[in-house]
One Martini backbone bead per residue (centre of mass of N, CA, C, O) as a GRO file, in nm:
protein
  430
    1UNK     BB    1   5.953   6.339  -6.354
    2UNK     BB    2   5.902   6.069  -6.573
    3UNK     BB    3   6.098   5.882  -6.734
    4UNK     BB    4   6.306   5.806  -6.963
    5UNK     BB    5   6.252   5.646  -7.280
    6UNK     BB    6   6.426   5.315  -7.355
    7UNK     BB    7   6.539   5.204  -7.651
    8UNK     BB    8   6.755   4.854  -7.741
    9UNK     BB    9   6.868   4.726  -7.980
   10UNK     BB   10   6.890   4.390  -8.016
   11UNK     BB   11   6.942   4.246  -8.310
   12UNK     BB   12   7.190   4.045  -8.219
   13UNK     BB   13   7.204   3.852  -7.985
   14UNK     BB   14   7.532   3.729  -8.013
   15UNK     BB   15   7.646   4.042  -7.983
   16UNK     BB   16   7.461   4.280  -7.814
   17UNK     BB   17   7.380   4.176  -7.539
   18UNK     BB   18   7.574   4.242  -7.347
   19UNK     BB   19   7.607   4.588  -7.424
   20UNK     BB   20   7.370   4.583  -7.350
   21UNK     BB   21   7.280   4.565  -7.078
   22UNK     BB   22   7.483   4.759  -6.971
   23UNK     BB   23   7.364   5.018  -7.043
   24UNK     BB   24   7.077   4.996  -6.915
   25UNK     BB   25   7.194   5.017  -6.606
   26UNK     BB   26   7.324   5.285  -6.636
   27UNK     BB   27   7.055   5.426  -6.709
   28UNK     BB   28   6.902   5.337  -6.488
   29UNK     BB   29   7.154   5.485  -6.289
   30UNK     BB   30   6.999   5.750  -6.407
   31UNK     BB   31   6.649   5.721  -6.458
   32UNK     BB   32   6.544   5.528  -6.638
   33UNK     BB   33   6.339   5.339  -6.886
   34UNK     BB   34   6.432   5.003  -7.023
   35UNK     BB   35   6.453   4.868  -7.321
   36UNK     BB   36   6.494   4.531  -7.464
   37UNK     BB   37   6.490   4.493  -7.830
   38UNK     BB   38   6.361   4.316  -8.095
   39UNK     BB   39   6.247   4.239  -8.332
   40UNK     BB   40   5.941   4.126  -8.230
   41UNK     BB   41   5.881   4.421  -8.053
   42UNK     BB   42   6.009   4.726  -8.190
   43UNK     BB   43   5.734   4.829  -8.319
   44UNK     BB   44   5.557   4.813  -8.080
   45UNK     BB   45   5.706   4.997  -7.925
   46UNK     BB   46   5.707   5.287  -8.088
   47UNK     BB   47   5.410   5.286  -8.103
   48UNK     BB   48   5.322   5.237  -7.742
   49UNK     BB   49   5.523   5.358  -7.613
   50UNK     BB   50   5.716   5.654  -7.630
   51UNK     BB   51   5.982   5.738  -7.682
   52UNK     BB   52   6.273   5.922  -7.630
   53UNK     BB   53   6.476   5.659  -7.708
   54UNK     BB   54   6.637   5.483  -8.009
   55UNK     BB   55   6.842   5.247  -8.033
   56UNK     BB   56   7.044   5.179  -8.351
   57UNK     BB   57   7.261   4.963  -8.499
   58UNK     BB   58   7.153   5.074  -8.802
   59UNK     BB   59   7.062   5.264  -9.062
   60UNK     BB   60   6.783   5.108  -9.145
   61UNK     BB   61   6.630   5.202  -8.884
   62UNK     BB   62   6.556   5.543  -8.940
   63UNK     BB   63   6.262   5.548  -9.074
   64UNK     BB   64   6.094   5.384  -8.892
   65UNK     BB   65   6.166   5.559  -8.642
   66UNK     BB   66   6.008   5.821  -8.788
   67UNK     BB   67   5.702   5.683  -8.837
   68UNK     BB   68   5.638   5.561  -8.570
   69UNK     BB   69   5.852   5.775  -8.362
   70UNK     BB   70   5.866   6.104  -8.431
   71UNK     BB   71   5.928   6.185  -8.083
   72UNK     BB   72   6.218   6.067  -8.128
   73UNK     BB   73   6.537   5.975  -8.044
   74UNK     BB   74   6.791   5.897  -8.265
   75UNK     BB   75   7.061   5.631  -8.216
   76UNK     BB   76   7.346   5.576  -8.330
   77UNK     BB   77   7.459   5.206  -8.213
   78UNK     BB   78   7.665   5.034  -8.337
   79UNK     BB   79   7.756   4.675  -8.441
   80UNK     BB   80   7.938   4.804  -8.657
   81UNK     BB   81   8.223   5.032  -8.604
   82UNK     BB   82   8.486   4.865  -8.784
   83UNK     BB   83   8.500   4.991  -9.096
   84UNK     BB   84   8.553   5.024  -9.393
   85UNK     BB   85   8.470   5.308  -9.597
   86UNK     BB   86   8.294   5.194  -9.728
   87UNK     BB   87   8.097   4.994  -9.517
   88UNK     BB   88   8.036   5.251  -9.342
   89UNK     BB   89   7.830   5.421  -9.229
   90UNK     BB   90   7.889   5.719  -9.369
   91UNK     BB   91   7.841   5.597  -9.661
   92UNK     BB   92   7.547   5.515  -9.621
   93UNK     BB   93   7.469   5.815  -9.508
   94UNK     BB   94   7.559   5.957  -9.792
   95UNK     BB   95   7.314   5.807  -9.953
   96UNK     BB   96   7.093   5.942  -9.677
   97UNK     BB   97   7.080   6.252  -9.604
   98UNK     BB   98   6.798   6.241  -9.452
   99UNK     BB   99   6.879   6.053  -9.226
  100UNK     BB  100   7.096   6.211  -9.097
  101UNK     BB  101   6.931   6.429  -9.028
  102UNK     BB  102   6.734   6.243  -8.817
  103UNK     BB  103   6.977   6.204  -8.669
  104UNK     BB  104   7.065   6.299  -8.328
  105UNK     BB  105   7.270   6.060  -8.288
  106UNK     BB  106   7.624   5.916  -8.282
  107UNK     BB  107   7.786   5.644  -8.140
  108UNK     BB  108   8.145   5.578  -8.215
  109UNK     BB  109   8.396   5.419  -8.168
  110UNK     BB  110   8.637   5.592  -8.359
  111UNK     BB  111   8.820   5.841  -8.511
  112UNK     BB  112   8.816   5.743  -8.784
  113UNK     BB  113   8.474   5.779  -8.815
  114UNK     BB  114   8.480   6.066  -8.821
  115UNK     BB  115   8.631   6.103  -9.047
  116UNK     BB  116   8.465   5.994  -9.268
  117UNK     BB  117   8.221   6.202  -9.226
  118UNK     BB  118   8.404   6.424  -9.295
  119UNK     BB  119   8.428   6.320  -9.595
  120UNK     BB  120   8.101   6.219  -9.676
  121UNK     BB  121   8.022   6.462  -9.477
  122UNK     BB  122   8.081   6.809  -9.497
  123UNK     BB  123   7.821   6.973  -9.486
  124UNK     BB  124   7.753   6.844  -9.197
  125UNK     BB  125   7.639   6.808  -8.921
  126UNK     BB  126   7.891   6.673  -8.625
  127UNK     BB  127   7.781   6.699  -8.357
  128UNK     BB  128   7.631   6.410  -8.317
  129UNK     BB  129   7.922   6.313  -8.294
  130UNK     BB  130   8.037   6.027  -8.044
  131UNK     BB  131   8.302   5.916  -7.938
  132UNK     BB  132   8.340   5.591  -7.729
  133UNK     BB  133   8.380   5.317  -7.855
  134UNK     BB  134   8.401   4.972  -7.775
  135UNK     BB  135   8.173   4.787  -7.609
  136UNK     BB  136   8.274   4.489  -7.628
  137UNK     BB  137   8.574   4.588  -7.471
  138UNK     BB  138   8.448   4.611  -7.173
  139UNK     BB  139   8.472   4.272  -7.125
  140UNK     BB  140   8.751   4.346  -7.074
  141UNK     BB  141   8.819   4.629  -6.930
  142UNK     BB  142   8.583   4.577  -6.663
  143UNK     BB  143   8.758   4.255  -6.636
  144UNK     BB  144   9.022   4.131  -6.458
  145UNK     BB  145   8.968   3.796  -6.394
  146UNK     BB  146   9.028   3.685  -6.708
  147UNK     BB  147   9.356   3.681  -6.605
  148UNK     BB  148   9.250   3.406  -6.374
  149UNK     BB  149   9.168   3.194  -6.492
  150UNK     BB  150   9.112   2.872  -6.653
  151UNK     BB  151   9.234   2.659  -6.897
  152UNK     BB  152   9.042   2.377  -7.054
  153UNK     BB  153   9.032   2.454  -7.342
  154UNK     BB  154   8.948   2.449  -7.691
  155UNK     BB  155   8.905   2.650  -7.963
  156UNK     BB  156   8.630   2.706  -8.184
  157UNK     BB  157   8.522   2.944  -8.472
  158UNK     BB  158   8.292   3.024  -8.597
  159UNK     BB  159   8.167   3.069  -8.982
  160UNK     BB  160   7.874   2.936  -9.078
  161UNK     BB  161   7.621   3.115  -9.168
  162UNK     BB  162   7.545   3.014  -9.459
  163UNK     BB  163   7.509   2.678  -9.331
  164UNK     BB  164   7.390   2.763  -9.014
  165UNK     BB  165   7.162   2.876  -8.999
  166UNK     BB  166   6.968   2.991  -8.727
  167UNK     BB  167   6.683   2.952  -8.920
  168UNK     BB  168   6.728   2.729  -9.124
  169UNK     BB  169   6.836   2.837  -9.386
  170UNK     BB  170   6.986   2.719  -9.677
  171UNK     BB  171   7.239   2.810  -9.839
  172UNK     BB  172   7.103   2.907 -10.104
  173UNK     BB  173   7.045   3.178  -9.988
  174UNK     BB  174   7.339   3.245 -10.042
  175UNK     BB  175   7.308   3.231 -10.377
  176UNK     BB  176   7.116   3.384 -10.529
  177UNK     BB  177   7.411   3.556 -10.586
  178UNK     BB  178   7.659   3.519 -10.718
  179UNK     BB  179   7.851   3.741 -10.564
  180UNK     BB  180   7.840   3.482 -10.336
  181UNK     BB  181   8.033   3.262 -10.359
  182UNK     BB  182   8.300   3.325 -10.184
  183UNK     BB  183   8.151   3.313  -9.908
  184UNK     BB  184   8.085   3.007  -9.910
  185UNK     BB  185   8.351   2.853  -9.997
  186UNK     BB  186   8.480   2.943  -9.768
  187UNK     BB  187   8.325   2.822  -9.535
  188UNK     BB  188   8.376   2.517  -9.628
  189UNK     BB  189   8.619   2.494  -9.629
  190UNK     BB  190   8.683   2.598  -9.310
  191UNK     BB  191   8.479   2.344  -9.225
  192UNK     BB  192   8.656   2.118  -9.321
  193UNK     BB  193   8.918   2.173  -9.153
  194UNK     BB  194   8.786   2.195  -8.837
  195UNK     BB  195   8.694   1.923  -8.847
  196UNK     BB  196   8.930   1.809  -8.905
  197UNK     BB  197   9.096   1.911  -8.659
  198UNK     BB  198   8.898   1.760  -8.451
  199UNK     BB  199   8.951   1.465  -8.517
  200UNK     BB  200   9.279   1.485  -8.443
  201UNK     BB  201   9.247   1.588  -8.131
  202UNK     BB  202   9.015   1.326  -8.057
  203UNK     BB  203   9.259   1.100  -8.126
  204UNK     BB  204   9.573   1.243  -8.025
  205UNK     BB  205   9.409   1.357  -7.761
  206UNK     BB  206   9.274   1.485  -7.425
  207UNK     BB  207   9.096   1.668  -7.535
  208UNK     BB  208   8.912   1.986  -7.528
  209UNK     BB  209   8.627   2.140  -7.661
  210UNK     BB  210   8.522   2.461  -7.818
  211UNK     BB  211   8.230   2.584  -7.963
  212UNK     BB  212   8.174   2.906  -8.102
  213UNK     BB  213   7.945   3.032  -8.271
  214UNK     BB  214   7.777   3.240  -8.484
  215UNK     BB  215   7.525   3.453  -8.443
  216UNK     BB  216   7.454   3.347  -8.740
  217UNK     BB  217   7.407   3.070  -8.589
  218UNK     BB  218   7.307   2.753  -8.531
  219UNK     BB  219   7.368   2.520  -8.257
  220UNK     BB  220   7.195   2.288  -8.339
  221UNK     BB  221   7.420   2.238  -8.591
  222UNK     BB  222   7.590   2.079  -8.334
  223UNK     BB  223   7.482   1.807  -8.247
  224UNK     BB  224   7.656   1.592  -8.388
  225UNK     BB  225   7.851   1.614  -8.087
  226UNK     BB  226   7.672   1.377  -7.944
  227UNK     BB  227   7.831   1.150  -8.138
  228UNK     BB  228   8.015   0.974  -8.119
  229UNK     BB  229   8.346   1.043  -8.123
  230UNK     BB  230   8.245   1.349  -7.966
  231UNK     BB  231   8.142   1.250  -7.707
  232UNK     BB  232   8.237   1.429  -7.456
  233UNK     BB  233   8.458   1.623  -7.604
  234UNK     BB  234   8.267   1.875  -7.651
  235UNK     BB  235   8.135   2.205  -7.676
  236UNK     BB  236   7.865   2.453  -7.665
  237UNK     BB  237   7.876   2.819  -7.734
  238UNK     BB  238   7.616   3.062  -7.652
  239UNK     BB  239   7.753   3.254  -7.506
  240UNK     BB  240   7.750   3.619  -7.508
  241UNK     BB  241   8.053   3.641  -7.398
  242UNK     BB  242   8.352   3.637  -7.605
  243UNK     BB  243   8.569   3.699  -7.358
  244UNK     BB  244   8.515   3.447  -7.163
  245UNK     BB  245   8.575   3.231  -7.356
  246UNK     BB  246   8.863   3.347  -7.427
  247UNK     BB  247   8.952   3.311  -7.135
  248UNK     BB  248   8.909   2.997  -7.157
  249UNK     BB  249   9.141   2.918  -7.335
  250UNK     BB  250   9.442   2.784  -7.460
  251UNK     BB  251   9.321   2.825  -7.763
  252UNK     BB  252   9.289   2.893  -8.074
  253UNK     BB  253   9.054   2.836  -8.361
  254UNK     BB  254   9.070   2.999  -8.660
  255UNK     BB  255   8.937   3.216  -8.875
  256UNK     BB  256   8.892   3.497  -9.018
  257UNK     BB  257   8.822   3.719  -8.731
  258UNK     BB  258   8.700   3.996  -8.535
  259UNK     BB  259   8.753   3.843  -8.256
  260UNK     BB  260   9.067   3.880  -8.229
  261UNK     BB  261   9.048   4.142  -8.015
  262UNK     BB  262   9.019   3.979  -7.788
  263UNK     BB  263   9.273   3.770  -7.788
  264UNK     BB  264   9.474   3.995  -7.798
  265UNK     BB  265   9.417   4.147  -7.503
  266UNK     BB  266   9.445   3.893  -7.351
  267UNK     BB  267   9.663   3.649  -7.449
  268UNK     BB  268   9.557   3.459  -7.677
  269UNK     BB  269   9.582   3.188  -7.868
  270UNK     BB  270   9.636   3.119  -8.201
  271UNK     BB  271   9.497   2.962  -8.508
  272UNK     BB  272   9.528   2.973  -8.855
  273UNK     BB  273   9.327   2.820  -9.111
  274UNK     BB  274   9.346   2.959  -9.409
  275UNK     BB  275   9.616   2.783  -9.517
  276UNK     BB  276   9.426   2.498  -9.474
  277UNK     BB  277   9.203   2.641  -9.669
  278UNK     BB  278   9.267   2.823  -9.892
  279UNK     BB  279   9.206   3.151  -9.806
  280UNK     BB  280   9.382   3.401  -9.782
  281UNK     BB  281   9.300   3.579 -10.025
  282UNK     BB  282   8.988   3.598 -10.003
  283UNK     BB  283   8.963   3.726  -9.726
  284UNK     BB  284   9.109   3.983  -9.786
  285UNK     BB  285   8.876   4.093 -10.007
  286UNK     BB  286   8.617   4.028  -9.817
  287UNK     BB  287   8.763   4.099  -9.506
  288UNK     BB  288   9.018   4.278  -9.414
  289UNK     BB  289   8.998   4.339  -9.120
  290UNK     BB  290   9.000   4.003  -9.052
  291UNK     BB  291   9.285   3.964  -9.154
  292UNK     BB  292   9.437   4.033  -8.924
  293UNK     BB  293   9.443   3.793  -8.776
  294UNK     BB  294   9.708   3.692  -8.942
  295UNK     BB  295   9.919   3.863  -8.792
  296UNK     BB  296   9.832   3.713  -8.454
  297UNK     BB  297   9.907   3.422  -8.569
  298UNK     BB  298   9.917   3.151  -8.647
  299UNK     BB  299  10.049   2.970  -8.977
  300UNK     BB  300  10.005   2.667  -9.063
  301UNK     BB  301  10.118   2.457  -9.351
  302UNK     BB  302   9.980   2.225  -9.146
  303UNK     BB  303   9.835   1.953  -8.967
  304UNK     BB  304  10.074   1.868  -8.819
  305UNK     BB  305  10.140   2.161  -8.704
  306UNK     BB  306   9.838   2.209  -8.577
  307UNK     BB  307   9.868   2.028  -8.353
  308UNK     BB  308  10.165   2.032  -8.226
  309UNK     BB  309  10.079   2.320  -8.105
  310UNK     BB  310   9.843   2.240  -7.905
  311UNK     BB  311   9.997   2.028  -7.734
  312UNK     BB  312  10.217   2.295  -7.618
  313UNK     BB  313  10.080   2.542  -7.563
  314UNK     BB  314  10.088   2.824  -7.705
  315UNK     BB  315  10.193   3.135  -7.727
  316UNK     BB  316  10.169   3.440  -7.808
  317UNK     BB  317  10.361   3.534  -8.108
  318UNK     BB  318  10.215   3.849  -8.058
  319UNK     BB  319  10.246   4.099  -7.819
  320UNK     BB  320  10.304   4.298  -8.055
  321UNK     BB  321  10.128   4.508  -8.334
  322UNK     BB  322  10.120   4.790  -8.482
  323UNK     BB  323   9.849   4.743  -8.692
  324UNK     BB  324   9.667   4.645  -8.469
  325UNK     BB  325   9.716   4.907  -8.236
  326UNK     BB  326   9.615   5.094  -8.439
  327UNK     BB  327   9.349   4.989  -8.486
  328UNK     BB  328   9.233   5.006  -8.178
  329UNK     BB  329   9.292   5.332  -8.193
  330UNK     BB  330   9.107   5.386  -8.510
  331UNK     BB  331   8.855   5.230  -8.415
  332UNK     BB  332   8.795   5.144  -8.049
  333UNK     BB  333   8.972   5.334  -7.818
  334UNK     BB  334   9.126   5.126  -7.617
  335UNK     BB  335   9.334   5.317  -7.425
  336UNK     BB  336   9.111   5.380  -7.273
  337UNK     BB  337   9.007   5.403  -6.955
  338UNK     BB  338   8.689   5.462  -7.049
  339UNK     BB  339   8.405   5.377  -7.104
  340UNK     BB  340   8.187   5.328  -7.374
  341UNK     BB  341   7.932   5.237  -7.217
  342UNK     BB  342   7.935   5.535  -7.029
  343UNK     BB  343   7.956   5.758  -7.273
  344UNK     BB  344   7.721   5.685  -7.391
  345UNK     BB  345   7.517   5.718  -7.143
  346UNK     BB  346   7.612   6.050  -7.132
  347UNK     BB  347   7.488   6.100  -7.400
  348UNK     BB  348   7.201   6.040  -7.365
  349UNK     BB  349   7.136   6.215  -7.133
  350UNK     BB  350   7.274   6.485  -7.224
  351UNK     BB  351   7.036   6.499  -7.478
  352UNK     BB  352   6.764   6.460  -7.329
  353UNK     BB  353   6.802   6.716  -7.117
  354UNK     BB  354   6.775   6.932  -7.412
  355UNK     BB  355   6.508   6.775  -7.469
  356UNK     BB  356   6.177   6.718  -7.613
  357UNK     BB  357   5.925   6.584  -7.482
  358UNK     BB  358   5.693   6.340  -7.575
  359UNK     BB  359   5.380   6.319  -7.622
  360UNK     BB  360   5.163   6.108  -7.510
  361UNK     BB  361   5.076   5.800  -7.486
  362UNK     BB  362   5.194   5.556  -7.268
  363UNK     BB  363   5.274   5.222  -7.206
  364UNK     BB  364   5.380   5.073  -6.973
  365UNK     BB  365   5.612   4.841  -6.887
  366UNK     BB  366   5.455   4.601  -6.799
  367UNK     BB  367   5.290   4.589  -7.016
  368UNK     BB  368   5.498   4.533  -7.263
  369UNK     BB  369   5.610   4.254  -7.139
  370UNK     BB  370   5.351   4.096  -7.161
  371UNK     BB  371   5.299   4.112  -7.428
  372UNK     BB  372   5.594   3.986  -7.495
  373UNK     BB  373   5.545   3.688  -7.369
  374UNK     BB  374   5.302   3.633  -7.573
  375UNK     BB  375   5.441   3.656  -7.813
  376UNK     BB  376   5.683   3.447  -7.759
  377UNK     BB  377   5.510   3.192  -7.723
  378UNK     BB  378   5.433   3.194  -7.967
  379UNK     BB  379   5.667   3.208  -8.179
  380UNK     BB  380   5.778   2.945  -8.056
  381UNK     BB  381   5.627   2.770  -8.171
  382UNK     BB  382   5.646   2.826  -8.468
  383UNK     BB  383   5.977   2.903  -8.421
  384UNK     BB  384   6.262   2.714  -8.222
  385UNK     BB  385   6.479   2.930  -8.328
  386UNK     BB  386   6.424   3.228  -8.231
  387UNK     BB  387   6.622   3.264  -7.969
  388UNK     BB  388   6.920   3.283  -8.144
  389UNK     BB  389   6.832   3.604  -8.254
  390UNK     BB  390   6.581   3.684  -8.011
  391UNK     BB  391   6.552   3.844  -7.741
  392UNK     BB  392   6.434   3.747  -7.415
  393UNK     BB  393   6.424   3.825  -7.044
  394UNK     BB  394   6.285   3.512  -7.004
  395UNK     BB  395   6.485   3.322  -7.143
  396UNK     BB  396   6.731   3.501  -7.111
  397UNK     BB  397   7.035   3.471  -6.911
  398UNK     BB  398   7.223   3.719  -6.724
  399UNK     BB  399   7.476   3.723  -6.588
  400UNK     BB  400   7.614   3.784  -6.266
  401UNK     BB  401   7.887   3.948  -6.363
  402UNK     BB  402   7.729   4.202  -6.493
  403UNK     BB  403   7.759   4.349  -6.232
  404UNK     BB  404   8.109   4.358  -6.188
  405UNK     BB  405   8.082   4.564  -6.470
  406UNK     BB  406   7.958   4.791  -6.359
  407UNK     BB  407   8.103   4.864  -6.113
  408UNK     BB  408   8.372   4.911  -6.273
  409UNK     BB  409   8.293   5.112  -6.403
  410UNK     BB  410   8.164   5.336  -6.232
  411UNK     BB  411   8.475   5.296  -6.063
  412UNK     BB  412   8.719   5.253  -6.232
  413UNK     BB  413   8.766   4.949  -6.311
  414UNK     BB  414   9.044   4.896  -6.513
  415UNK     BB  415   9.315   4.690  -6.632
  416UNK     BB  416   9.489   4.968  -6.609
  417UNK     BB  417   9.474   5.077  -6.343
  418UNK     BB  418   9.551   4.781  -6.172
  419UNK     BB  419   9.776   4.671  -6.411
  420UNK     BB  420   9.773   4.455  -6.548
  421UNK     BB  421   9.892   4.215  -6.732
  422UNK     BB  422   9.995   4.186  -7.061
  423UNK     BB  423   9.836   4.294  -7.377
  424UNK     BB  424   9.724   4.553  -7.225
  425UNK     BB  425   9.968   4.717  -7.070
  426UNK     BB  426  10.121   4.836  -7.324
  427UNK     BB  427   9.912   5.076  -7.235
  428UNK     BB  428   9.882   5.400  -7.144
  429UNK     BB  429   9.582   5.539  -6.967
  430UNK     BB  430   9.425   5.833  -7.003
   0.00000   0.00000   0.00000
C-alpha cells in the first residue's frame, strides 16, 4: 500500500515551524509521506496532491480543506491551544456546527480543552477530540542539554506586531476598528519602554542584548540596531524555537506574553515591564492569559530598578507559582512524561488506518516541491518579506539539533525521565 499523504499547514513561520517539523519525522518514522505547507502552496496541494489527511492551526480553514480536499481527513491541530473559553476552538466551532462535524479529528492542548467542548458542543460526538498537550513545550520536554547551556546575553521579547508587521503593511492596518486602538497603544508605550532600556543596558553595561521578534514581526524592522550607539551590541533572533533561545539568556525582559511558559519552566528570569509602561491593567483587559506572566516576574516600578536587577543576574523570583503550576496542567498537560508530539502523530496514524483512502490521482511529492520551489522564487521577487511568515524547505534550514529531540522523543527522554534539575522537576511524570 503507498504511503499516507499528509499535509502540515504551518501558518505562522516562528511559531508552528518548530513543532511541525518534528512531527514529520515522527510521521514520516511511521511510513508517511508528509509535506510542511505554508499559505503559498497550501491550497495547491489539496488540489493535487490528494491527501490522506490534512493538519489545520485554526478552525477557519475547515470549509477550504472540504471544498478543495473533500475525501481527506481534516485534523485540527491547534496553533494556539490554551485560550481562555470565549477565544478557545470550542467557542468558535460552536458558532460553525457544521464545521465541527465535518472535522474528523482534533488534537487539544489539556483537559481543559475538553471541557469547553463539552460546553459548547454538549450534543456532538466528542469522540473525535484527542488530547495530546502542547506541542511546542516538547522543545523544552525532550531537550535535557537545555538546562547546561551558556547564557551570555540579555534577552527582549518583542511584541509589536501592529507597529513591525512582519509583510511591513503600516500601523494604521491595525486601526481600522476603533475597537482596536488600546492593543497598538500598548504596544507603542511597551516599545518606548524596551528601547528605554536597550539605551540604559548599552550605555551603563557591557552586556549584550538579544532581540527575539514576535512571529508576526518582521525582524528587518530592527535593521536599525547595527548603527549608531547599538552596533555591536544587539543581536536580533529570528530562529524557529523560542525554547532555545530561552534558555541562553541570562534574564529575559519582556511585556506580558504567552512565551512565559517556556522561560518559566526552564528556570530563566524575567523582568516584566508592563509597569515600567503602564499597561498592566490594559493587558489584563485585553489577553488575561498573558498577563500571568506577571505572576512569575520581577516586576520593578522604575527604570533604575529595572536596570540594576539586571546588572545582578537575578534568580528566578518564583520557583513554583501554584496559578501558573494549574494553569500549565489544565491548558497544556505539562507534566506528562509522553511526548506531545508524538501523540498527536500516533493519533493521526491510528485514525488513517481506520478510514478509506481518497480515490484518484495524486501528483508526486517530488513534482508538488518543484512546483513550490519555483512559486517561492517568483513570490519572493515580488515580495522579500515573504519568507518572514511562509515557510519553504529550502530556503529556511531545520536546526541539526532537531534531529536529538526526536530520538529523545521516540526512546522518553525527557527531562523528567533523566531527573533534570530546577523548575521541571517539581511535578513528578506519569
Amino acid at each position: 500500500m503507498s504511503k499516507y499523504r499528509i499535509i502540515i499547514r504551518a501558518f505562522t513561520l516562528r511559531r508552528d515551524i518548530a513543532s511541525s517539523a518534528i512531527l514529520a519525522r515522527l510521521l514520516e518514522r511511521a511510513g508517511a509521506e508528509v509535506i510542511i505547507a505554508s499559505g503559498r502552496d497550501f491550497t495547491r496541494l489539496l488540489k493535487h496532491w490528494n491527501p490522506d489527511a490534512v493538519l489545520i492551526n485554526t478552525v477557519g480553514q475547515i470549509k477550504r480543506c472540504a471544498q478543495q480536499a473533500p475525501n481527506a481527513s481534516i485534523i485540527l491541530w491547534p496553533g494556539e491551544g490554551a485560550q481562555p473559553l470565549p477565544s478557545s476552538d470550542a467557542t468558535q466551532l460552536a458558532k460553525w456546527p457544521d464545521a465541527y462535524d465535518r472535522l474528523d479529528l482534533a488534537l487539544l492542548w489539556g483537559p481543559r480543552n475538553l471541557d469547553f467542548f463539552a460546553q459548547t458542543l454538549p450534543g456532538k460526538d466528542r469522540t473525535k477530540l484527542v488530547m495530546c498537550g502542547n506541542p511546542r513545550l516538547d522543545m523544552v520536554k525532550f531537550n535535557p542539554g537545555l538546562f547546561d547551556v551558556d547564557k551570555t546575553t540579555v534577552g527582549f521579547i518583542g511584541r509589536f506586531h501592529s507597529l513591525n508587521r512582519y509583510n511591513a503593511v503600516p500601523a494604521i492596518f491595525s486601526l481600522q476598528y476603533p475597537e482596536k486602538r488600546n492593543g497598538v497603544v500598548w504596544q507603542v508605550e511597551s516599545f518606548i519602554t524596551t528601547i528605554t532600556l536597550i539605551h540604559r543596558i548599552i550605555k551603563e553595561t557591557d552586556l549584550t542584548i538579544s532581540i527575539r521578534p514576535h512571529p508576526l514581526e518582521a525582524p528587518e524592522g530592527y535593521d536599525f540596531v547595527n548603527e549608531g550607539p547599538f552596533a555591536g551590541r544587539i543581536e536580533i533572533d529570528d530562529s524557529f524555537d523560542v525554547a532555545d533561545w530561552t534558555a541562553r539568556q541570562r534574564v529575559i525582559m519582556t511585556p506580558s506574553s504567552q512565551s512565559f511558559y517556556e522561560s518559566y519552566v526552564l528556570g530563566t528570569p524575567t523582568i516584566q515591564i508592563d509597569a515600567l509602561s503602564n499597561t498592566t491593567d490594559m493587558i489584563r483587559q485585553i489577553t488575561p492569559f498573558a498577563a500571568m506572566s506577571q505572576l512569575v516576574g520581577y516586576q520593578p516600578e522604575n527604570f533604575d530598578e529595572a536596570v540594576e536587577l539586571i546588572k545582578r543576574d537575578p534568580p528566578p523570583p518564583h520557583l513554583q507559582n501554584d496559578e501558573v503550576d494549574a494553569h500549565l496542567e489544565e491548558f497544556h498537560d505539562w507534566s506528562s512524561g509522553t511526548s506531545s508530539i508524538m501523540r498527536a502523530s500516533d493519533a493521526i496514524i491510528e485514525h488513517l488506518s481506520q478510514s478509506t483512502r481518497p480515490s484518484g490521482p495524486a501528483l508526486p511529492k517530488a513534482l508538488m516541491q518543484l512546483w513550490d520551489r519555483i512559486s517561492f522564487a517568483r513570490v519572493h521577487r515580488r515580495d522579500p518579506l515573504h519568507q518572514n511568515f511562509n515557510y519553504h524547505e529550502g530556503y529556511h534550514v531545520i536546526p541539526d539539533y532537531y534531529s536529538d529531540v526526536v530520538d529523545n522523543i521516540v526512546n522518553g527522554r525527557s527531562i523528567h525521565s533523566v531527573g533534570v534539575s530546577g523548575i521541571p522537576a517539581r511535578t513528578d511524570a506519569a
